[in-house]
Amino acid sequence: MRPFPQWFLLLGLLLAAAAPPAAAQDLELVPQRTRWRLSLEHADPQGTDELGLLGLHYDVFDPLSRFPDAYLGLGAYAGVWGDRGGYLALGVEGGWRLPLKNDWAFETALFVGGGGSDFGDDGNGLVLRPHVALEAPLNRAWAWRMEVAYAASPGGDLDGLQLALGFSGTRQFLTSDYSAFELDPLAPSELNREPLRLEPSLLYFDPSSGTRRSFGQSNSFTMLGVRTHHALGRNIYLPIEYAAAVGGDAGGYRQVMFGIGEWGPRFTPHVWGVKEVLVGAGGGGGYDTGGGALVQINAGLEFPLKNDWSASIKGGYLTAIDGNFDGWTLQAAASWSPSFYSTSRDFDLERFYDEGLSEDDAMLDEYIVSLRHKSISIAGDVRDANGNQLDDGLQLIGLGLQRQIVEDLDVEINTFTAWDGDVGGYHELGLGLRYRLDVLQPWQSTGQFYLKYQLGSAGGGVDNRSGLFHEVGAGWRFTPSEGLWVAAEMARIESDRGSFGGDVIGLHFEWAFSRPRVTR
């Protein structure tokens, strides 16, 4: 397949704010209790390997009104010390939290996902991690956590009981919808304005002469990155970024980074300076990142544009703490940073029963989040990264986020990881477009046919030298209840440079929600 120019990866998200959100009437506001969790633990693979894991989770409480103490969440575990640099597991978690006296809490949950690395035996990729935990309050927003967990990769060598320590932070996340009733006006000044950044980027890495890998030469390569920010005041922010190889010969490399940044006008109001310190985990593509822990320092310029858009360019230095991996980086990004209404911690949430925002102060900004399953039937000539023929297909679990650009056209970001097949550790990061067709449906009022195209990074144990993949397909979705869609699709996936490819069957469960976006 002919390689696509790498700048094409940015086109979908560059259009993501092209159409204004739906104009609001009277908007009702619905608070959703959410939580961030961060943890560290020492896993004990069978044999002589060591694996230290950094855990990062985002939970939504009360997903079902019948179970007020239940939660659903997204999670990731990344190797940061030991012998398996590049280990990364992604998945979903469901749990139950029981409040105790003095704001303590007991918790039990199960994480189900997929993951692996270039080193060790990850089986088919499936990762199971049940745990029990105690939370002790640190203040109104934060709590300390202690977990006892059992982590296992069936068919692999990860199998043991372990202790995890960490902390968590809770906050209210406002969703919104049109109100069926007349609401009392709520002054926007009583709410906070919270910017949210969505940023696709291309990150170029030029390794030093000291960089080592288990096969081939250490050449420069390019990564596709997706980032979001959480603002701490006007000039300080907390970024989190996921990036994976799409150019060069580093197929399979990926990294997750987070940290702290500072920005502000430097020369004119139209030129801002940016400084960042990031830590995280990464590896793959045969690169020696030691235990996986990474540090990156960035500095650069950002140029504010119209309609909440900006462009930036940053230079930096990326290094593994205990591996043979370091070099200079250059990153170009396009950012969309709208502001949404949020509440302070002392706001009386019961006011939302009677009060709402008017159409002059807010607009609905609509999104779809999805839980996905993907089956790839491997073609007969597909080989793994070592040149061995693959016989079994891959089963993937994934997550997606969509937003409408213009009528009938959506942009989407998704990520997948393998939980069954010959290559535990296979992963995807995709950026795509989905076009809904106005044709006769099996159930005209509830169904939609669509066409889709996506490209991005796919690798980890398969023959895809650059990491870049393309996928073309079609599907149909229907809505069994308000706010819920079920989609089935068929597609074809092909690597840009390598033998990897196959037929795809996908099943999605999609939930629609809206946020109150600031208009003035």
Short mmCIF file of C-alpha atoms in Angstrom, two decimals:
data_model
loop_
_atom_site.label_atom_id
_atom_site.label_comp_id
_atom_site.label_asym_id
_atom_site.label_seq_id
_atom_site.Cartn_x
_atom_site.Cartn_y
_atom_site.Cartn_z
CA MET A 1 0.00 0.00 0.00
CA ARG A 2 1.27 3.45 -0.84
CA PRO A 3 2.30 5.41 2.26
CA PHE A 4 0.14 8.39 3.14
CA PRO A 5 1.87 11.64 4.09
CA GLN A 6 2.06 11.79 7.85
CA TRP A 7 0.50 15.22 8.07
CA PHE A 8 -2.77 13.62 6.90
CA LEU A 9 -3.08 12.15 10.40
CA LEU A 10 -4.00 15.60 11.72
CA LEU A 11 -6.75 16.46 9.23
CA GLY A 12 -9.64 14.79 11.02
CA LEU A 13 -9.20 16.55 14.35
CA LEU A 14 -8.34 19.84 12.70
CA LEU A 15 -11.99 19.86 11.57
CA ALA A 16 -13.42 18.81 14.93
CA ALA A 17 -14.71 22.28 15.82
CA ALA A 18 -15.65 23.34 12.30
CA ALA A 19 -19.37 23.28 13.08
CA PRO A 20 -20.75 25.18 16.08
CA PRO A 21 -22.52 23.11 18.74
CA ALA A 22 -26.30 22.94 18.80
CA ALA A 23 -27.86 26.17 20.05
CA ALA A 24 -29.18 25.79 23.59
CA GLN A 25 -32.63 26.63 24.85
CA ASP A 26 -33.02 26.30 28.61
CA LEU A 27 -30.37 23.84 29.69
CA GLU A 28 -30.66 21.57 32.68
CA LEU A 29 -27.36 20.67 34.34
CA VAL A 30 -26.64 17.19 35.67
CA PRO A 31 -23.59 16.66 37.93
CA GLN A 32 -21.63 13.43 37.53
CA ARG A 33 -19.26 12.39 40.31
CA THR A 34 -15.89 11.36 38.85
CA ARG A 35 -12.54 10.29 40.24
CA TRP A 36 -8.88 10.11 39.18
CA ARG A 37 -6.69 7.37 40.68
CA LEU A 38 -2.92 6.94 40.61
CA SER A 39 -1.07 3.94 42.06
CA LEU A 40 2.29 2.15 42.22
CA GLU A 41 2.77 -1.58 42.74
CA HIS A 42 5.35 -4.32 42.36
CA ALA A 43 4.05 -7.20 40.24
CA ASP A 44 5.72 -10.58 40.51
CA PRO A 45 5.93 -12.46 37.19
CA GLN A 46 6.88 -16.12 37.49
CA GLY A 47 10.61 -16.56 36.98
CA THR A 48 13.35 -13.99 37.56
CA ASP A 49 11.71 -10.91 35.97
CA GLU A 50 10.60 -7.87 37.93
CA LEU A 51 7.78 -5.55 36.93
CA GLY A 52 6.89 -2.28 38.64
CA LEU A 53 3.54 -0.87 37.51
CA LEU A 54 2.18 2.66 37.45
CA GLY A 55 -1.63 2.67 37.39
CA LEU A 56 -3.80 5.53 36.09
CA HIS A 57 -7.62 5.40 36.16
CA TYR A 58 -10.66 7.59 35.54
CA ASP A 59 -13.97 6.51 37.13
CA VAL A 60 -17.58 7.64 36.81
CA PHE A 61 -19.80 6.97 39.83
CA ASP A 62 -23.51 6.14 39.82
CA PRO A 63 -23.60 4.97 36.18
CA LEU A 64 -26.87 3.19 37.02
CA SER A 65 -29.34 4.86 39.38
CA ARG A 66 -30.24 1.49 40.92
CA PHE A 67 -26.67 1.05 42.17
CA PRO A 68 -25.65 4.39 43.73
CA ASP A 69 -22.29 3.18 45.07
CA ALA A 70 -21.15 1.46 41.87
CA TYR A 71 -18.66 2.90 39.39
CA LEU A 72 -17.33 2.23 35.90
CA GLY A 73 -13.91 3.36 34.77
CA LEU A 74 -11.11 3.32 32.26
CA GLY A 75 -7.63 2.27 33.31
CA ALA A 76 -4.04 1.72 32.27
CA TYR A 77 -1.04 0.01 33.85
CA ALA A 78 2.46 0.81 32.56
CA GLY A 79 5.82 -0.69 33.45
CA VAL A 80 8.15 1.83 35.13
CA TRP A 81 10.85 -0.35 36.70
CA GLY A 82 12.12 -3.89 36.40
CA ASP A 83 12.79 -5.93 33.26
CA ARG A 84 9.82 -5.19 31.00
CA GLY A 85 10.15 -1.68 29.66
CA GLY A 86 7.25 -0.89 27.36
CA TYR A 87 4.71 -3.03 29.23
CA LEU A 88 1.29 -1.39 28.92
CA ALA A 89 -2.17 -2.77 29.70
CA LEU A 90 -5.38 -0.88 28.85
CA GLY A 91 -8.90 -1.84 29.89
CA VAL A 92 -12.12 -1.16 31.76
CA GLU A 93 -13.00 -1.54 35.41
CA GLY A 94 -16.21 -1.95 37.36
CA GLY A 95 -16.43 -1.67 41.10
CA TRP A 96 -18.42 -0.92 44.22
CA ARG A 97 -17.44 1.60 46.89
CA LEU A 98 -18.87 1.40 50.42
CA PRO A 99 -18.64 4.61 52.51
CA LEU A 100 -17.43 4.06 56.09
CA LYS A 101 -17.14 6.33 59.12
CA ASN A 102 -15.08 9.54 59.06
CA ASP A 103 -15.04 9.60 55.23
CA TRP A 104 -13.15 6.34 54.97
CA ALA A 105 -14.30 3.90 52.29
CA PHE A 106 -14.00 0.23 51.36
CA GLU A 107 -13.87 -0.79 47.69
CA THR A 108 -13.88 -3.92 45.57
CA ALA A 109 -13.46 -3.98 41.79
CA LEU A 110 -12.36 -5.94 38.73
CA PHE A 111 -10.14 -4.67 35.90
CA VAL A 112 -10.39 -6.48 32.54
CA GLY A 113 -8.13 -5.53 29.66
CA GLY A 114 -5.26 -6.46 27.43
CA GLY A 115 -1.57 -5.70 27.36
CA GLY A 116 2.00 -6.82 27.05
CA SER A 117 5.51 -5.86 26.01
CA ASP A 118 8.44 -7.00 23.87
CA PHE A 119 9.85 -8.91 26.84
CA GLY A 120 8.44 -11.75 28.94
CA ASP A 121 5.51 -14.08 28.36
CA ASP A 122 2.21 -12.17 28.15
CA GLY A 123 0.15 -15.13 26.94
CA ASN A 124 -2.61 -14.00 24.61
CA GLY A 125 -2.63 -10.52 26.14
CA LEU A 126 -5.59 -10.85 28.51
CA VAL A 127 -5.06 -9.08 31.86
CA LEU A 128 -7.32 -9.64 34.89
CA ARG A 129 -6.88 -7.69 38.12
CA PRO A 130 -9.45 -7.92 40.93
CA HIS A 131 -8.72 -5.84 44.02
CA VAL A 132 -10.00 -4.70 47.39
CA ALA A 133 -9.02 -1.29 48.74
CA LEU A 134 -9.27 1.13 51.64
CA GLU A 135 -9.41 4.90 51.14
CA ALA A 136 -8.53 7.39 53.86
CA PRO A 137 -9.30 11.12 53.42
CA LEU A 138 -6.43 13.53 52.96
CA ASN A 139 -8.72 16.56 52.50
CA ARG A 140 -12.07 17.30 50.84
CA ALA A 141 -10.74 16.50 47.37
CA TRP A 142 -8.02 13.89 47.84
CA ALA A 143 -7.62 10.54 49.57
CA TRP A 144 -4.84 8.01 50.18
CA ARG A 145 -5.41 4.47 48.88
CA MET A 146 -4.12 1.02 49.74
CA GLU A 147 -5.06 -1.89 47.48
CA VAL A 148 -4.54 -5.64 47.70
CA ALA A 149 -4.75 -6.95 44.15
CA TYR A 150 -4.38 -10.20 42.27
CA ALA A 151 -2.93 -9.61 38.79
CA ALA A 152 -2.89 -12.36 36.19
CA SER A 153 -2.31 -12.83 32.47
CA PRO A 154 -3.86 -16.26 31.70
CA GLY A 155 -1.46 -18.25 29.58
CA GLY A 156 1.40 -15.92 30.54
CA ASP A 157 3.72 -15.58 33.50
CA LEU A 158 2.03 -12.69 35.35
CA ASP A 159 0.27 -14.34 38.29
CA GLY A 160 0.49 -13.06 41.84
CA LEU A 161 -0.90 -11.19 44.81
CA GLN A 162 0.46 -7.69 45.32
CA LEU A 163 0.10 -4.47 47.30
CA ALA A 164 -0.57 -1.13 45.59
CA LEU A 165 -0.29 2.32 47.17
CA GLY A 166 -1.61 5.55 45.70
CA PHE A 167 -4.10 8.38 45.95
CA SER A 168 -7.34 9.52 44.36
CA GLY A 169 -9.11 12.80 43.68
CA THR A 170 -12.82 13.43 43.14
CA ARG A 171 -14.67 16.18 41.28
CA GLN A 172 -18.03 16.98 39.71
CA PHE A 173 -18.37 16.76 35.93
CA LEU A 174 -21.37 18.64 34.47
CA THR A 175 -23.41 17.18 31.62
CA SER A 176 -26.39 18.99 30.13
CA ASP A 177 -29.51 18.60 28.01
CA TYR A 178 -32.51 20.59 26.87
CA SER A 179 -34.99 20.99 29.71
CA ALA A 180 -38.60 19.83 29.31
CA PHE A 181 -39.61 22.33 32.00
CA GLU A 182 -39.15 26.03 32.57
CA LEU A 183 -36.19 26.52 34.89
CA ASP A 184 -35.20 29.44 37.07
CA PRO A 185 -32.19 31.27 35.58
CA LEU A 186 -28.79 30.42 37.04
CA ALA A 187 -26.23 33.21 36.84
CA PRO A 188 -23.14 31.99 34.93
CA SER A 189 -20.97 33.91 37.39
CA GLU A 190 -21.92 31.36 40.06
CA LEU A 191 -20.24 28.60 38.05
CA ASN A 192 -16.61 28.04 37.18
CA ARG A 193 -15.25 28.05 33.63
CA GLU A 194 -13.07 25.06 32.94
CA PRO A 195 -11.05 24.89 29.71
CA LEU A 196 -10.63 21.49 28.08
CA ARG A 197 -7.89 20.89 25.53
CA LEU A 198 -7.93 18.28 22.76
CA GLU A 199 -4.63 18.15 20.91
CA PRO A 200 -3.46 15.85 18.12
CA SER A 201 0.23 16.07 17.32
CA LEU A 202 3.16 14.60 15.43
CA LEU A 203 6.25 13.95 17.55
CA TYR A 204 9.65 13.41 15.89
CA PHE A 205 12.31 11.56 17.91
CA ASP A 206 16.00 11.62 16.95
CA PRO A 207 17.84 9.03 19.08
CA SER A 208 21.35 9.61 20.37
CA SER A 209 24.27 7.32 19.52
CA GLY A 210 23.81 5.65 22.90
CA THR A 211 20.29 4.42 22.14
CA ARG A 212 20.06 0.64 21.85
CA ARG A 213 17.45 -1.79 20.53
CA SER A 214 17.24 -5.56 20.38
CA PHE A 215 17.11 -5.66 16.58
CA GLY A 216 18.00 -3.28 13.76
CA GLN A 217 19.51 0.18 13.94
CA SER A 218 18.34 3.00 16.20
CA ASN A 219 16.94 5.36 13.59
CA SER A 220 14.76 8.43 13.98
CA PHE A 221 10.99 7.88 13.95
CA THR A 222 7.69 9.75 14.19
CA MET A 223 4.81 9.27 16.62
CA LEU A 224 1.15 10.20 16.47
CA GLY A 225 0.12 11.79 19.77
CA VAL A 226 -3.21 12.59 21.39
CA ARG A 227 -3.24 14.86 24.43
CA THR A 228 -5.58 16.57 26.85
CA HIS A 229 -4.94 19.18 29.58
CA HIS A 230 -6.45 19.99 32.95
CA ALA A 231 -5.98 23.65 33.89
CA LEU A 232 -4.72 24.66 37.35
CA GLY A 233 -5.35 28.38 37.22
CA ARG A 234 -4.59 30.68 34.32
CA ASN A 235 -1.02 29.66 33.46
CA ILE A 236 -0.45 26.19 34.95
CA TYR A 237 -1.82 22.97 33.50
CA LEU A 238 -1.52 19.20 33.85
CA PRO A 239 -1.07 17.43 30.49
CA ILE A 240 -1.56 13.74 29.74
CA GLU A 241 -0.53 12.30 26.38
CA TYR A 242 -0.57 8.95 24.58
CA ALA A 243 1.72 8.59 21.54
CA ALA A 244 2.69 5.68 19.28
CA ALA A 245 4.98 5.17 16.29
CA VAL A 246 3.66 5.86 12.76
CA GLY A 247 6.86 6.63 10.81
CA GLY A 248 10.37 5.23 10.52
CA ASP A 249 11.00 1.62 11.52
CA ALA A 250 9.90 1.70 15.18
CA GLY A 251 6.53 -0.04 14.77
CA GLY A 252 5.26 -1.11 18.19
CA TYR A 253 6.81 1.74 20.20
CA ARG A 254 4.35 3.69 22.39
CA GLN A 255 4.44 5.90 25.47
CA VAL A 256 2.11 7.46 28.05
CA MET A 257 3.28 10.74 29.59
CA PHE A 258 1.87 13.19 32.14
CA GLY A 259 3.27 16.09 34.12
CA ILE A 260 3.04 19.84 34.62
CA GLY A 261 3.32 22.76 32.24
CA GLU A 262 3.39 26.56 32.28
CA TRP A 263 2.36 28.91 29.50
CA GLY A 264 1.66 32.58 28.95
CA PRO A 265 2.31 35.54 26.65
CA ARG A 266 6.01 36.04 26.00
CA PHE A 267 6.50 38.54 23.21
CA THR A 268 3.02 39.61 22.11
CA PRO A 269 -0.52 38.44 23.00
CA HIS A 270 -0.33 36.29 19.88
CA VAL A 271 2.87 34.43 20.84
CA TRP A 272 2.91 32.35 24.01
CA GLY A 273 5.82 30.55 25.64
CA VAL A 274 5.42 26.93 26.77
CA LYS A 275 7.48 24.92 29.28
CA GLU A 276 6.76 21.34 30.37
CA VAL A 277 8.20 18.56 32.50
CA LEU A 278 6.68 15.15 31.80
CA VAL A 279 7.15 11.71 33.33
CA GLY A 280 5.66 8.43 32.22
CA ALA A 281 6.36 5.07 30.68
CA GLY A 282 7.10 3.71 27.24
CA GLY A 283 8.84 1.16 25.10
CA GLY A 284 8.38 -1.34 22.30
CA GLY A 285 9.81 -1.59 18.82
CA GLY A 286 12.82 -3.34 20.36
CA TYR A 287 14.07 -0.18 22.10
CA ASP A 288 15.87 -0.56 25.43
CA THR A 289 13.91 1.67 27.82
CA GLY A 290 15.04 -0.36 30.86
CA GLY A 291 12.12 -0.68 33.25
CA GLY A 292 10.08 1.69 31.09
CA ALA A 293 10.19 4.94 33.09
CA LEU A 294 10.65 8.04 30.90
CA VAL A 295 11.31 11.74 31.49
CA GLN A 296 10.71 14.44 28.88
CA ILE A 297 11.42 18.19 29.03
CA ASN A 298 9.80 20.50 26.46
CA ALA A 299 9.95 24.19 25.60
CA GLY A 300 8.40 26.01 22.69
CA LEU A 301 5.94 28.53 21.33
CA GLU A 302 2.17 28.52 20.93
CA PHE A 303 0.19 30.75 18.59
CA PRO A 304 -3.46 31.43 19.56
CA LEU A 305 -5.83 31.42 16.58
CA LYS A 306 -9.58 31.95 16.22
CA ASN A 307 -12.49 29.91 17.60
CA ASP A 308 -10.52 28.38 20.50
CA TRP A 309 -7.85 26.98 18.17
CA SER A 310 -4.09 27.32 18.50
CA ALA A 311 -0.95 25.89 16.91
CA SER A 312 2.28 25.05 18.70
CA ILE A 313 5.78 23.81 18.11
CA LYS A 314 7.99 22.44 20.88
CA GLY A 315 11.48 21.06 21.13
CA GLY A 316 12.58 18.78 23.91
CA TYR A 317 14.64 15.93 25.24
CA LEU A 318 13.30 12.44 26.00
CA THR A 319 15.22 9.87 28.04
CA ALA A 320 14.69 6.55 29.81
CA ILE A 321 15.68 6.66 33.48
CA ASP A 322 17.50 3.30 33.52
CA GLY A 323 17.67 2.24 29.87
CA ASN A 324 19.73 2.99 26.78
CA PHE A 325 17.21 5.30 25.16
CA ASP A 326 17.45 9.07 24.78
CA GLY A 327 17.34 11.80 22.16
CA TRP A 328 15.98 15.12 20.99
CA THR A 329 12.33 15.64 20.09
CA LEU A 330 10.40 18.06 17.89
CA GLN A 331 6.62 18.25 18.19
CA ALA A 332 4.03 20.09 16.08
CA ALA A 333 0.43 20.24 17.30
CA ALA A 334 -2.97 21.76 16.64
CA SER A 335 -5.10 22.39 19.75
CA TRP A 336 -8.78 23.06 20.37
CA SER A 337 -9.49 24.49 23.83
CA PRO A 338 -13.16 25.34 24.49
CA SER A 339 -14.37 26.23 27.99
CA PHE A 340 -17.16 24.44 29.83
CA TYR A 341 -19.12 25.27 32.95
CA SER A 342 -18.23 23.42 36.16
CA THR A 343 -18.99 23.76 39.86
CA SER A 344 -16.93 24.68 42.88
CA ARG A 345 -16.75 22.15 45.73
CA ASP A 346 -19.08 24.17 47.98
CA PHE A 347 -21.79 24.65 45.33
CA ASP A 348 -25.24 23.33 46.36
CA LEU A 349 -25.96 20.69 43.71
CA GLU A 350 -29.65 20.53 44.68
CA ARG A 351 -30.11 23.90 42.98
CA PHE A 352 -29.90 22.09 39.63
CA TYR A 353 -33.39 20.64 40.26
CA ASP A 354 -34.91 24.09 39.75
CA GLU A 355 -32.24 26.20 38.04
CA GLY A 356 -30.55 26.05 34.66
CA LEU A 357 -28.63 28.07 32.09
CA SER A 358 -30.25 30.13 29.37
CA GLU A 359 -29.53 29.95 25.64
CA ASP A 360 -27.61 33.21 25.87
CA ASP A 361 -24.96 31.74 28.16
CA ALA A 362 -24.34 28.16 27.02
CA MET A 363 -24.56 25.76 24.11
CA LEU A 364 -24.78 21.99 23.99
CA ASP A 365 -21.55 20.33 22.91
CA GLU A 366 -22.32 16.72 22.02
CA TYR A 367 -20.00 13.69 22.24
CA ILE A 368 -20.21 9.91 22.02
CA VAL A 369 -18.03 7.62 24.13
CA SER A 370 -17.90 3.93 23.23
CA LEU A 371 -16.77 0.54 24.48
CA ARG A 372 -15.60 -1.54 21.51
CA HIS A 373 -14.67 -5.07 20.54
CA LYS A 374 -12.74 -5.86 17.38
CA SER A 375 -11.90 -9.20 15.75
CA ILE A 376 -9.14 -9.33 13.12
CA SER A 377 -8.99 -12.41 10.87
CA ILE A 378 -5.34 -12.75 9.89
CA ALA A 379 -4.46 -13.31 6.22
CA GLY A 380 -2.29 -16.33 5.36
CA ASP A 381 0.94 -14.41 4.72
CA VAL A 382 0.91 -12.30 7.91
CA ARG A 383 4.00 -12.63 10.10
CA ASP A 384 4.97 -11.48 13.56
CA ALA A 385 7.81 -9.09 14.36
CA ASN A 386 10.29 -12.00 14.36
CA GLY A 387 9.27 -13.25 10.92
CA ASN A 388 7.17 -16.21 12.10
CA GLN A 389 3.82 -16.82 10.44
CA LEU A 390 0.72 -15.93 12.46
CA ASP A 391 -2.06 -18.51 12.41
CA ASP A 392 -4.67 -17.17 14.83
CA GLY A 393 -6.69 -13.99 14.59
CA LEU A 394 -6.66 -11.20 17.16
CA GLN A 395 -9.38 -10.23 19.62
CA LEU A 396 -9.19 -6.62 20.81
CA ILE A 397 -10.91 -4.50 23.44
CA GLY A 398 -11.05 -0.75 22.90
CA LEU A 399 -12.43 2.67 23.71
CA GLY A 400 -13.57 5.47 21.42
CA LEU A 401 -14.59 9.13 21.46
CA GLN A 402 -16.59 10.81 18.67
CA ARG A 403 -17.75 14.32 17.85
CA GLN A 404 -19.80 15.56 14.92
CA ILE A 405 -17.99 17.91 12.51
CA VAL A 406 -20.80 18.72 10.11
CA GLU A 407 -24.11 17.01 9.42
CA ASP A 408 -23.65 13.23 9.02
CA LEU A 409 -19.85 13.40 9.46
CA ASP A 410 -18.05 12.52 12.71
CA VAL A 411 -14.41 12.53 13.73
CA GLU A 412 -13.29 9.83 16.15
CA ILE A 413 -10.30 8.79 18.25
CA ASN A 414 -9.97 5.21 19.44
CA THR A 415 -7.49 2.88 21.05
CA PHE A 416 -7.41 -0.94 21.17
CA THR A 417 -5.33 -3.62 22.84
CA ALA A 418 -5.27 -7.40 22.27
CA TRP A 419 -6.73 -9.79 24.84
CA ASP A 420 -6.59 -12.96 22.71
CA GLY A 421 -4.49 -14.20 19.78
CA ASP A 422 -0.87 -14.98 18.97
CA VAL A 423 0.56 -11.57 19.93
CA GLY A 424 -0.16 -10.38 23.45
CA GLY A 425 0.88 -6.72 23.50
CA TYR A 426 -0.61 -5.73 20.12
CA HIS A 427 -2.15 -2.25 20.28
CA GLU A 428 -3.75 0.44 18.10
CA LEU A 429 -4.19 4.21 18.30
CA GLY A 430 -6.48 5.45 15.53
CA LEU A 431 -7.86 8.71 14.16
CA GLY A 432 -10.76 8.47 11.74
CA LEU A 433 -13.87 9.79 10.03
CA ARG A 434 -17.34 8.25 9.97
CA TYR A 435 -19.95 9.30 7.40
CA ARG A 436 -23.61 8.44 8.02
CA LEU A 437 -25.60 7.45 4.91
CA ASP A 438 -29.12 8.74 4.29
CA VAL A 439 -30.49 5.50 2.82
CA LEU A 440 -33.30 3.13 3.69
CA GLN A 441 -32.74 1.52 7.09
CA PRO A 442 -34.08 -1.78 8.47
CA TRP A 443 -35.73 0.35 11.16
CA GLN A 444 -35.98 3.78 9.62
CA SER A 445 -36.54 5.68 12.86
CA THR A 446 -33.66 4.18 14.85
CA GLY A 447 -31.00 2.82 12.45
CA GLN A 448 -28.09 4.35 10.53
CA PHE A 449 -25.71 2.95 7.92
CA TYR A 450 -22.25 4.52 7.81
CA LEU A 451 -18.89 4.38 6.05
CA LYS A 452 -15.61 4.78 7.96
CA TYR A 453 -11.94 5.38 7.37
CA GLN A 454 -9.19 5.60 9.95
CA LEU A 455 -5.44 5.52 10.19
CA GLY A 456 -2.95 5.62 12.99
CA SER A 457 -0.51 3.39 14.87
CA ALA A 458 -0.70 -0.41 15.11
CA GLY A 459 2.07 -2.62 16.43
CA GLY A 460 3.47 -4.77 19.15
CA GLY A 461 4.52 -8.21 17.99
CA VAL A 462 3.35 -7.93 14.36
CA ASP A 463 5.15 -7.15 11.10
CA ASN A 464 4.38 -3.44 10.68
CA ARG A 465 7.74 -1.70 10.42
CA SER A 466 6.62 1.94 10.50
CA GLY A 467 3.62 1.36 12.78
CA LEU A 468 1.23 3.16 10.41
CA PHE A 469 -2.02 1.40 9.45
CA HIS A 470 -5.10 2.16 7.33
CA GLU A 471 -8.61 0.79 7.84
CA VAL A 472 -11.67 1.14 5.55
CA GLY A 473 -15.10 -0.25 6.38
CA ALA A 474 -18.86 0.10 6.70
CA GLY A 475 -21.34 -0.48 9.49
CA TRP A 476 -24.83 -0.10 10.83
CA ARG A 477 -25.97 1.14 14.21
CA PHE A 478 -29.31 1.40 15.99
CA THR A 479 -30.52 2.88 19.26
CA PRO A 480 -32.41 0.50 21.59
CA SER A 481 -32.92 3.30 24.12
CA GLU A 482 -32.35 7.03 24.37
CA GLY A 483 -28.66 7.90 24.59
CA LEU A 484 -27.45 4.36 23.74
CA TRP A 485 -26.32 3.08 20.33
CA VAL A 486 -25.25 -0.43 19.33
CA ALA A 487 -23.10 -0.65 16.18
CA ALA A 488 -21.80 -3.55 14.08
CA GLU A 489 -19.25 -3.07 11.30
CA MET A 490 -16.99 -4.84 8.82
CA ALA A 491 -13.67 -3.43 7.61
CA ARG A 492 -10.25 -4.18 6.16
CA ILE A 493 -7.03 -3.23 7.97
CA GLU A 494 -3.62 -3.01 6.25
CA SER A 495 -0.19 -2.02 7.50
CA ASP A 496 1.71 0.68 5.63
CA ARG A 497 5.04 -1.21 5.58
CA GLY A 498 4.80 -4.89 6.42
CA SER A 499 2.73 -8.01 5.98
CA PHE A 500 0.20 -7.29 8.73
CA GLY A 501 -3.42 -7.05 7.59
CA GLY A 502 -6.78 -8.78 7.77
CA ASP A 503 -10.57 -8.58 7.79
CA VAL A 504 -12.24 -6.85 10.74
CA ILE A 505 -15.57 -7.39 12.48
CA GLY A 506 -16.44 -4.82 15.13
CA LEU A 507 -19.11 -4.42 17.81
CA HIS A 508 -19.59 -1.10 19.64
CA PHE A 509 -21.70 0.09 22.55
CA GLU A 510 -21.95 3.90 22.32
CA TRP A 511 -23.25 6.42 24.85
CA ALA A 512 -24.13 10.00 23.90
CA PHE A 513 -23.74 12.94 26.28
CA SER A 514 -23.56 16.72 26.09
CA ARG A 515 -21.61 19.33 28.02
CA PRO A 516 -22.54 22.99 28.69
CA ARG A 517 -20.08 24.99 26.63
CA VAL A 518 -19.37 28.64 27.47
CA THR A 519 -20.49 31.01 24.70
CA ARG A 520 -19.43 34.38 26.10
#
